[in-house]
Short mmCIF file of C-alpha atoms and ligand atoms in Angstrom, two decimals:
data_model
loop_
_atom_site.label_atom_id
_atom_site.label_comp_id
_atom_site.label_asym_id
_atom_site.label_seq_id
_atom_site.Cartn_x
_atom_site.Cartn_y
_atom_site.Cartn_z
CA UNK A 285 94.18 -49.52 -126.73
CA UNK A 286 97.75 -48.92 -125.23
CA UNK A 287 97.43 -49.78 -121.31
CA UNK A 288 99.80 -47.18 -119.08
CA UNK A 289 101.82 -48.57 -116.64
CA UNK A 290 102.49 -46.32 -113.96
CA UNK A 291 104.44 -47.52 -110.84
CA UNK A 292 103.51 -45.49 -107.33
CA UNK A 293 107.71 -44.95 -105.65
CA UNK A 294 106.14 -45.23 -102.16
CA UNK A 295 102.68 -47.25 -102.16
CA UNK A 296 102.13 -45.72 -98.08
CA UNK A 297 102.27 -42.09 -99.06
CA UNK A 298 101.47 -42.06 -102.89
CA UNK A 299 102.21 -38.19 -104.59
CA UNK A 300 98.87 -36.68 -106.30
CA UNK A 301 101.14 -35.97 -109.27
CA UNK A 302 101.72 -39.44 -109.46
CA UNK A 303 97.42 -40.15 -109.10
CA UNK A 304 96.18 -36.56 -111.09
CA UNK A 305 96.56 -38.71 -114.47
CA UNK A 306 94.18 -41.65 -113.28
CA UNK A 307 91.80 -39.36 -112.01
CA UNK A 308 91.36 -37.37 -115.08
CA UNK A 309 90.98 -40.92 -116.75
CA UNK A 310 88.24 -42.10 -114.12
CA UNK A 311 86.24 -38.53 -114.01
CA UNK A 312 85.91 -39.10 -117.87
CA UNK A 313 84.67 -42.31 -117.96
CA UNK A 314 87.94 -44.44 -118.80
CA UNK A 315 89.09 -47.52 -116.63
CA UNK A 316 92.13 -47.40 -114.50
CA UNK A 317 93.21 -50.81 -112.39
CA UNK A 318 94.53 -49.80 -108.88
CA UNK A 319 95.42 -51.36 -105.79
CA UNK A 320 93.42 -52.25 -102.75
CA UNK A 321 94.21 -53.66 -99.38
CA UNK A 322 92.16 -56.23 -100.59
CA UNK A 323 92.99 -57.07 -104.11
CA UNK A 324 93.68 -54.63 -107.14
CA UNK A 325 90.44 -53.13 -108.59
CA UNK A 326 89.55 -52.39 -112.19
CA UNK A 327 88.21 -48.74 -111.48
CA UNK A 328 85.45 -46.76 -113.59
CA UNK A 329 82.83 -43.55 -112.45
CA UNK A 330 80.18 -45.54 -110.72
CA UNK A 331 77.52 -42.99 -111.08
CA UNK A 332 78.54 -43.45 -115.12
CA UNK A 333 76.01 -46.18 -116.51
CA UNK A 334 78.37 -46.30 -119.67
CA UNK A 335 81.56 -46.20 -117.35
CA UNK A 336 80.20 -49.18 -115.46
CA UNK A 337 79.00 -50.90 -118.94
CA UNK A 338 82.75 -51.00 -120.11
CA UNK A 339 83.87 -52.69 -117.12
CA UNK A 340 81.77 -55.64 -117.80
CA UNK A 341 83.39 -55.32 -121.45
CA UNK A 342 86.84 -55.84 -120.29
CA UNK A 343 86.34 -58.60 -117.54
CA UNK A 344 83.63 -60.37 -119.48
CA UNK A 345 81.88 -60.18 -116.47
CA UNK A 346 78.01 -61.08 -116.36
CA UNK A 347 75.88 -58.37 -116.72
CA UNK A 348 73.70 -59.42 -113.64
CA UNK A 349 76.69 -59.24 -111.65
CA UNK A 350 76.71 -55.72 -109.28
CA UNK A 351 79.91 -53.83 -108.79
CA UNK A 352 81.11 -52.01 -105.30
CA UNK A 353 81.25 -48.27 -105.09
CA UNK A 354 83.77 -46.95 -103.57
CA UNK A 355 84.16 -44.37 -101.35
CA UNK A 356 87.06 -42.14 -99.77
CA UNK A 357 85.13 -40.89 -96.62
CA UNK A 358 81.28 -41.37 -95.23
CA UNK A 359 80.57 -37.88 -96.84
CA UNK A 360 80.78 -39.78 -100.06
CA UNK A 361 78.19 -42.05 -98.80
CA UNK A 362 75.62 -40.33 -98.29
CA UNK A 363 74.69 -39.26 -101.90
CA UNK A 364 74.75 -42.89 -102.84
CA UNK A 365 72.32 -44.39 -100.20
CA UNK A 366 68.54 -44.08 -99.55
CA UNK A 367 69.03 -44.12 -95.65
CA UNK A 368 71.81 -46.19 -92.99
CA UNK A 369 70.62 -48.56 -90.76
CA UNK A 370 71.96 -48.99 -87.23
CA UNK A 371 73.82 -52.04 -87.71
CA UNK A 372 75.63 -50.24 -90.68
CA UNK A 373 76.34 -47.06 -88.39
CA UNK A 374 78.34 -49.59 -86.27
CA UNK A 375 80.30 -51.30 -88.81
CA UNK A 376 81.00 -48.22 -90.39
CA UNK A 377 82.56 -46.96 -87.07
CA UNK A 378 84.77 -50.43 -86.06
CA UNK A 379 85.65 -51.24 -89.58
CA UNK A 380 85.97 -47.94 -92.19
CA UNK A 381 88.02 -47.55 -94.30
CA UNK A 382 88.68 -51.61 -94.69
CA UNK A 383 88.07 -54.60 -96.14
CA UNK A 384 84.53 -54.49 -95.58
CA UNK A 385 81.31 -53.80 -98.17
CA UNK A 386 77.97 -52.89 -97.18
CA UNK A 387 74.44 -53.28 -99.47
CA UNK A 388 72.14 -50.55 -98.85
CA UNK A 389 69.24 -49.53 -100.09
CA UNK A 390 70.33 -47.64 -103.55
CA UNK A 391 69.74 -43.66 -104.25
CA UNK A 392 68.48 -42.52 -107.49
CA UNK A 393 71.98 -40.95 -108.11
CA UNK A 394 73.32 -44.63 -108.97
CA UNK A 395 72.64 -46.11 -112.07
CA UNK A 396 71.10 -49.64 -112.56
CA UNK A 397 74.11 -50.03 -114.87
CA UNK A 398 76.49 -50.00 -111.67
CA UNK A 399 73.69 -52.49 -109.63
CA UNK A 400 73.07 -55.38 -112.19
CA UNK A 401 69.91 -53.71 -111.79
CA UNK A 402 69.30 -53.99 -108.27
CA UNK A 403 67.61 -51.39 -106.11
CA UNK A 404 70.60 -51.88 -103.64
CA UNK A 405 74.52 -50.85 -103.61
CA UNK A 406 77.09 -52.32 -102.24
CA UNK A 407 79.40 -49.92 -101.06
CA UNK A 408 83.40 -49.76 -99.60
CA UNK A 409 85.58 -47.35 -97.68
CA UNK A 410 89.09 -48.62 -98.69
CA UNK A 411 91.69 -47.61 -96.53
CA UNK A 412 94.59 -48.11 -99.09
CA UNK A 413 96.34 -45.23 -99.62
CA UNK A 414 96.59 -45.27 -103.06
CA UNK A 415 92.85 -46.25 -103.12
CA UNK A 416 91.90 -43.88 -100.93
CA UNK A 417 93.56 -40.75 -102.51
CA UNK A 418 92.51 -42.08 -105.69
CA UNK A 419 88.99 -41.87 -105.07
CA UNK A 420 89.64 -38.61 -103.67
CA UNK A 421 91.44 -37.31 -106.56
CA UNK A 422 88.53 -38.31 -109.07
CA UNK A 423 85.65 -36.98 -106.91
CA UNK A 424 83.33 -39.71 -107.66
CA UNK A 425 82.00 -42.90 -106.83
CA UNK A 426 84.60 -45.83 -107.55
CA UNK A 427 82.97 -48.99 -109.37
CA UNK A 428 85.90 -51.20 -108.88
CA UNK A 429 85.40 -55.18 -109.22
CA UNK A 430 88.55 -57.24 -109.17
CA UNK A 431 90.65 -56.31 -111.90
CA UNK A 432 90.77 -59.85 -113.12
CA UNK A 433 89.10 -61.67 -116.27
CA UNK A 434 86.31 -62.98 -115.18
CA UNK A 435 86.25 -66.41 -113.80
CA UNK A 436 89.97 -66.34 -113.58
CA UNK A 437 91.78 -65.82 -110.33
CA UNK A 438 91.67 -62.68 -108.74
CA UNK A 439 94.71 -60.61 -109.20
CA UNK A 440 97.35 -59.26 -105.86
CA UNK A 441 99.67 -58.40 -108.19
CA UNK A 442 99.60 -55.63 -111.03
CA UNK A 443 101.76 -58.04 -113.16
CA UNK A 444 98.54 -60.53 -112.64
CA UNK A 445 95.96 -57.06 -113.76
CA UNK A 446 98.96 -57.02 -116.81
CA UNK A 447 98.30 -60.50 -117.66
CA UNK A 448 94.57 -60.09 -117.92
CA UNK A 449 93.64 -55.96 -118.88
CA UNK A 450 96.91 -55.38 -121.22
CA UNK A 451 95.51 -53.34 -124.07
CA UNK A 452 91.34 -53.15 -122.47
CA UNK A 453 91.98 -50.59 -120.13
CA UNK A 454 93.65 -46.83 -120.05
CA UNK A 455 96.06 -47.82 -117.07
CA UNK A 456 97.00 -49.58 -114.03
CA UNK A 457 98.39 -47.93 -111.26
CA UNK A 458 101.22 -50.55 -109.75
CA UNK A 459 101.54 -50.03 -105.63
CA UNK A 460 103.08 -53.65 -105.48
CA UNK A 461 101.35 -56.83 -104.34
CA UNK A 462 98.32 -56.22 -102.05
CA UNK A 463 98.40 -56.45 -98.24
CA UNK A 464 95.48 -59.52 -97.66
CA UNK A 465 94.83 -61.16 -100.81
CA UNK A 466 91.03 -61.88 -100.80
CA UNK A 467 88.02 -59.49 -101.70
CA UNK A 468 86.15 -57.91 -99.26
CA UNK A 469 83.63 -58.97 -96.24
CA UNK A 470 80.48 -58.27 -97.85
CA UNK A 471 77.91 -57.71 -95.49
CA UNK A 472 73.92 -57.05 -95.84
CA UNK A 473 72.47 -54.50 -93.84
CA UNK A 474 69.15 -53.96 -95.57
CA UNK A 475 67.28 -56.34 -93.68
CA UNK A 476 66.06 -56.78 -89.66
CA UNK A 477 68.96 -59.18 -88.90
CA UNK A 478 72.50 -58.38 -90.85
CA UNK A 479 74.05 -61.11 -92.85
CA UNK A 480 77.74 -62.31 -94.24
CA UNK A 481 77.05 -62.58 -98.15
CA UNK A 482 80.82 -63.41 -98.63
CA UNK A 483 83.64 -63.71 -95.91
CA UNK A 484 86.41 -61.83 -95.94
CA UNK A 485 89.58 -60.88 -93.66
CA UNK A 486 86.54 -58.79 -91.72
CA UNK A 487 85.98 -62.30 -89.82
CA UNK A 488 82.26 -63.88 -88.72
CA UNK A 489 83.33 -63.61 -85.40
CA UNK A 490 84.45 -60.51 -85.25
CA UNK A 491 81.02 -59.21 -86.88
CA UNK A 492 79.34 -61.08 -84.17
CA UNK A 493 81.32 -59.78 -81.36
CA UNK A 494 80.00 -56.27 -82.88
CA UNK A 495 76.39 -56.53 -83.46
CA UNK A 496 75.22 -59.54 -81.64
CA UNK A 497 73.49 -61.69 -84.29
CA UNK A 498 74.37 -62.41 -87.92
CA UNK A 499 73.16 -64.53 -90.21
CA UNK A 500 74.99 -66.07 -93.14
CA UNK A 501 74.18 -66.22 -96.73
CA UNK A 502 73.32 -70.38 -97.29
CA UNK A 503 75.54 -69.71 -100.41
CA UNK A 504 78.24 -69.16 -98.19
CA UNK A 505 78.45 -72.95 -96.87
CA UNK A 506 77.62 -75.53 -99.20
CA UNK A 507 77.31 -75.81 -103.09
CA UNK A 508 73.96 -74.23 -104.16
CA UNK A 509 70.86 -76.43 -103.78
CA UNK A 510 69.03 -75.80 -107.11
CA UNK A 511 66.26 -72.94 -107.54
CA UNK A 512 68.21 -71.49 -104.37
CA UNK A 513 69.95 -67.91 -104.90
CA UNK A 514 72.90 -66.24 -103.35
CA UNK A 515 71.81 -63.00 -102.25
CA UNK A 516 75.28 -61.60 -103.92
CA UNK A 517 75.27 -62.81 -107.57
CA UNK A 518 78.50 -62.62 -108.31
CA UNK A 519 78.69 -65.41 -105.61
CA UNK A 520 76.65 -68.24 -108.34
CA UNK A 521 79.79 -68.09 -110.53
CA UNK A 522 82.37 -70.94 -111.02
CA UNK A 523 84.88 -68.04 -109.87
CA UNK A 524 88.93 -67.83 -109.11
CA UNK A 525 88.97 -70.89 -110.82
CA UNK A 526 92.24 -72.15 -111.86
CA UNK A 527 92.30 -73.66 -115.05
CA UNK A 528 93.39 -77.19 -113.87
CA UNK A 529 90.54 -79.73 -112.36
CA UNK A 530 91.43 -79.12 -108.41
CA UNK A 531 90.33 -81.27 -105.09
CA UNK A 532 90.26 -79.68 -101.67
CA UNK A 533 90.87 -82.45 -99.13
CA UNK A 534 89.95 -81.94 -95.34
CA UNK A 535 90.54 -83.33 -91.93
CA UNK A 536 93.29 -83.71 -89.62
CA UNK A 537 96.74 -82.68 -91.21
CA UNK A 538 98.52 -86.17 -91.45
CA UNK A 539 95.79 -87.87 -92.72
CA UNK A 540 95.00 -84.79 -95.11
CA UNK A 541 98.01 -84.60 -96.45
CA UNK A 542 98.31 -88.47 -96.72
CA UNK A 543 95.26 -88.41 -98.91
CA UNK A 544 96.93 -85.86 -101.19
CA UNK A 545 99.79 -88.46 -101.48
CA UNK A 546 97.81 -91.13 -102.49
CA UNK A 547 95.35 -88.75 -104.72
CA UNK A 548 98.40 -87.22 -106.58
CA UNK A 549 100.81 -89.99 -106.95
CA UNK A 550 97.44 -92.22 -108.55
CA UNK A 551 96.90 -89.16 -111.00
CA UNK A 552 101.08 -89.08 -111.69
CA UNK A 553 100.67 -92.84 -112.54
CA UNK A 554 98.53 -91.94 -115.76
CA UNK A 555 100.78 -89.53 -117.08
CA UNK A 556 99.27 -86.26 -115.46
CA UNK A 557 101.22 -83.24 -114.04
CA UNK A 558 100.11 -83.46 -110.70
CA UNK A 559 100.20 -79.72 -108.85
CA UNK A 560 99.76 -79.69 -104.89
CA UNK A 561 98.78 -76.59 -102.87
CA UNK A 562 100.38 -77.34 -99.25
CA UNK A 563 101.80 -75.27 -96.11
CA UNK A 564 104.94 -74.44 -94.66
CA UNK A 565 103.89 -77.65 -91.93
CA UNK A 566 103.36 -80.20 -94.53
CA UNK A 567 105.59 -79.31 -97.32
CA UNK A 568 108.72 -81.33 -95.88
CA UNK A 569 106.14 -84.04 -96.00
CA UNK A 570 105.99 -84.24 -99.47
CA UNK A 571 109.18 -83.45 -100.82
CA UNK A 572 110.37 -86.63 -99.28
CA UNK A 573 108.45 -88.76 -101.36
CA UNK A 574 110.54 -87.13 -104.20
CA UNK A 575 108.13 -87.52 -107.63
CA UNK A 576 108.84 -85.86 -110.30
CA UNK A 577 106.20 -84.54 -111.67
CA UNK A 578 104.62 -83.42 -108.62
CA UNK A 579 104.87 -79.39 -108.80
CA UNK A 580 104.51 -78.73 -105.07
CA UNK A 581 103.45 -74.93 -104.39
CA UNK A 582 103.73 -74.07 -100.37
CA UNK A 583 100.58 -70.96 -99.63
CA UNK A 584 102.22 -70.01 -96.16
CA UNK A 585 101.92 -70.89 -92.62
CA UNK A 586 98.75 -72.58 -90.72
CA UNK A 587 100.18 -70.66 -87.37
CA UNK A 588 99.59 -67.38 -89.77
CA UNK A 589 96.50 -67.65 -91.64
CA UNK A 590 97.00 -63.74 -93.34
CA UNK A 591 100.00 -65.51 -94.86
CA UNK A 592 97.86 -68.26 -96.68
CA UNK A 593 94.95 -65.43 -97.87
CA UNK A 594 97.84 -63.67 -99.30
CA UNK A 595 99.47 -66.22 -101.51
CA UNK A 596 96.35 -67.90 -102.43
CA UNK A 597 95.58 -66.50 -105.72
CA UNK A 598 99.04 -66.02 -106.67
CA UNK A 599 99.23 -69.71 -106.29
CA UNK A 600 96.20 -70.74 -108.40
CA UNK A 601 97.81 -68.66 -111.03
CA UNK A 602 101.17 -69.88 -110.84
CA UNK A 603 99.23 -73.78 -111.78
CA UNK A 604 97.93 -72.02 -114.68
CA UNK A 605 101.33 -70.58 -115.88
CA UNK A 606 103.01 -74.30 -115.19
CA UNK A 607 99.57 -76.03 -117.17
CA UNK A 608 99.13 -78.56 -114.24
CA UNK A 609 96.39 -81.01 -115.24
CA UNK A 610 95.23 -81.40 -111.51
CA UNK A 611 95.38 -79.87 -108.11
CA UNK A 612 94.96 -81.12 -105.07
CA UNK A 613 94.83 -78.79 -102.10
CA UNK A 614 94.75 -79.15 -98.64
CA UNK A 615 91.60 -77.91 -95.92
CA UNK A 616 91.79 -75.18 -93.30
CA UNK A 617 89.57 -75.02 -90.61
CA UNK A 618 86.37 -73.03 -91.30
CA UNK A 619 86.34 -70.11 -88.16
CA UNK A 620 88.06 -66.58 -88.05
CA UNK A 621 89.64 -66.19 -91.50
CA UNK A 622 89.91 -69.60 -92.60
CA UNK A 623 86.27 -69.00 -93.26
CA UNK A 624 87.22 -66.47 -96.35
CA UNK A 625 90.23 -69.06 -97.65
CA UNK A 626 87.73 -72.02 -97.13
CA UNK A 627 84.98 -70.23 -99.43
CA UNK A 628 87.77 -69.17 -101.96
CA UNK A 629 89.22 -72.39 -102.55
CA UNK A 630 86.03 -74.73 -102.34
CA UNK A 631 84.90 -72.35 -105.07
CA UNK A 632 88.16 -72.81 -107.13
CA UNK A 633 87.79 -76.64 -106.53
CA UNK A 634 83.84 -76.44 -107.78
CA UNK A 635 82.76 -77.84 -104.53
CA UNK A 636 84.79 -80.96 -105.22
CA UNK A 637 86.20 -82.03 -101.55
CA UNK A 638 87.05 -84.70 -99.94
CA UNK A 639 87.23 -85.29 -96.01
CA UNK A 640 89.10 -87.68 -94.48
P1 LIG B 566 83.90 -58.12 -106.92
O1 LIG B 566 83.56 -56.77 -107.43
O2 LIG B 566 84.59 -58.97 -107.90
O3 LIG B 566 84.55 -58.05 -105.56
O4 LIG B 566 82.48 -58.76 -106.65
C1 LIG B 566 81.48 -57.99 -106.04
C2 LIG B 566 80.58 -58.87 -105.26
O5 LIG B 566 79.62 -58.04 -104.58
C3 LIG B 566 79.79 -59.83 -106.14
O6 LIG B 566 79.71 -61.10 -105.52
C4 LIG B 566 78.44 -59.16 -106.19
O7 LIG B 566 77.43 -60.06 -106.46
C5 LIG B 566 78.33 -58.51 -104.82
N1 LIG B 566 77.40 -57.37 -104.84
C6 LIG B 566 77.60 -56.18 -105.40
N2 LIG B 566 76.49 -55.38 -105.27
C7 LIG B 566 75.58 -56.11 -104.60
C8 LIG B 566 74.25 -55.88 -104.16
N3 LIG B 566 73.63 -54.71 -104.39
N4 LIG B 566 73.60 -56.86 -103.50
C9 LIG B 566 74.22 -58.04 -103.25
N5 LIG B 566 75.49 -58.33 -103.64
C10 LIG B 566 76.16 -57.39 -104.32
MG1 LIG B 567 85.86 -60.61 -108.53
#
């Protein structure tokens, strides 16, 4: 299949004649990549069991694993849900359209094709503009997962959707790199209490300062204890994995990144190319020690957090590109949106950390 390339002039006020062409596609259950505020999607009619089916096809994505629907505006929720709690009413209100999904109880309307089989949906307002007049345009339901191979990195980019859906998919609308960089909050508002099933740039705290008390998905914290499941599935995978072994080392920031030196310059000694993931405050640090084959990739600034969920994905995939044998990676602190960056790279790293 040829893959269409089209590029959207201005990405804050996108031109329907520039969207009427992916519409068409999505309405007749073809697969169009687009970008989010989050990351770029891989788009197909969610209420379309066979739609949905293809986009498991093209990411090699377990079948077990659910896909979001999204939505332009709350009408389009409505058809889509059984009923809306309270808590859900409130999130809806502070946080739509935005980086934040909701699981509700699913309507008959969506198919078990779009839910892994589920009797719940997870559901998103994105308040892209391109997304958002996309959805609009096709007049259904978005499935949209990130438009990544599965397992590999999540893609910001729509040269990084290029790299992985050239010739799978009818097209991929280019609006530039995304604004945050990580998926969505996903959030569980079936039961009594809430709870986080995967941080995003929605924080912890600010759900908390919302609806009082949250709980968190165990998945969330610690590598999974066995016979335990994550309440999302897709959060069980060995996900945004680089390709490279990687190490996330915590604690304080000299002795962090004095770890990495020792770590990395140990590895360089048998002959491996040695990549290291630092920040604008440490990467002075190890350019002085001046080894070769160190490839030294800076993610952005501690003081700006946004900056370091931005880059991060473009960073693991840069390691793949430059066939790094190992990574080592330095720690943020777990609160506010170091949360979401902490759960994306101690996935990447396969829960293999180090604190000093
Ligand atoms: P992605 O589409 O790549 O952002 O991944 C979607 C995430 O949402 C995966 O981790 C899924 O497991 C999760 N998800 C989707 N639908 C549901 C659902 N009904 N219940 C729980 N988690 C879900
Ligand atoms: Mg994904």
């Amino acid at each position: 299949m040829e893959t269409k390339r089209i590029i959207i002039k201005d990405k804050t006020d996108p031109k329907d004649n520039e969207l009427m062409e992916a519409a068409e596609i999505l309405k007749h259950g073809g697969l169009v990549a687009f970008p989010t505020e989050t990351v770029y999607g891989l788009g197909a009619n969610a209420l379309n069991g066979e739609a949905a089916r293809k986009i498991y096809e093209a990411k090699g994505r377990p079948s077990d694993n659910p896909l979001i629907a999204h939505i332009a505006d709350e009408e389009g929720l409505f058809p889509l849900v059984k009923e809306i709690p309270e808590a859900a009413r409130k999130l809806m209100k502070a946080f739509w359209p935005g980086p934040l999904t909701m699981i509700f109880p699913k309507s008959d309307a969506v198919p078990y094709g779009t839910t892994g089989g589920l009797e719940t949906v997870a559901v998103r307002m994105p308040s892209d503009p391109v997304a958002n007049r996309l959805i609009k345009l096709a007049g259904v339901p978005v499935a949209a997962p990130s438009a990544n191979t599965s397992g590999r990195p999540s893609p910001t980019t729509a040269d990084h959707v290029w790299e992985d859906m050239n010739g799978k998919i009818e097209m991929i609308l280019d609006g530039g790199p995304v604004g945050i960089g990580v998926e969505s909050t996903i959030v569980d508002v079936t039961g009594e209490v809430p709870m986080l099933l995967r941080p995003g740039a929605i924080t912890m705290e600010m759900l908390t300062d919302l609806l009082g008390h949250v709980e968190i998905d165990p998945a969330i914290t610690g590598p999974m204890k066995e016979g335990v499941h994550p309440k999302a599935p897709g959060m069980k995978y060995r996900h945004y994995a680089p390709k490279a072994d990687m190490v996330l080392v915590e604690g304080e920031l000299q002795a962090m990144a004095e770890e990495i030196c020792r770590l990395a310059s140990e590895a360089g000694q048998q002959g491996k190319r040695v990549g290291i993931i630092c920040t604008e405050e440490t990467e002075s640090f190890y350019a002085g020690k001046n080894h070769e084959n160190w490839i030294l990739l800076c993610m952005g600034s501690r003081e700006k957090e946004e900056t370091i969920a931005h880059n991060l994905y473009g960073v693991l995939r840069k390691f793949d590109e430059c066939q790094a044998d190992c990574i080592y990676c330095e720690g943020f602190p777990r609160t506010e949106l170091g949360q979401a960056i902490m759960n994306r790279l101690t996935k990447a790293a396969g829960h293999k950390i180090i604190r000093v």
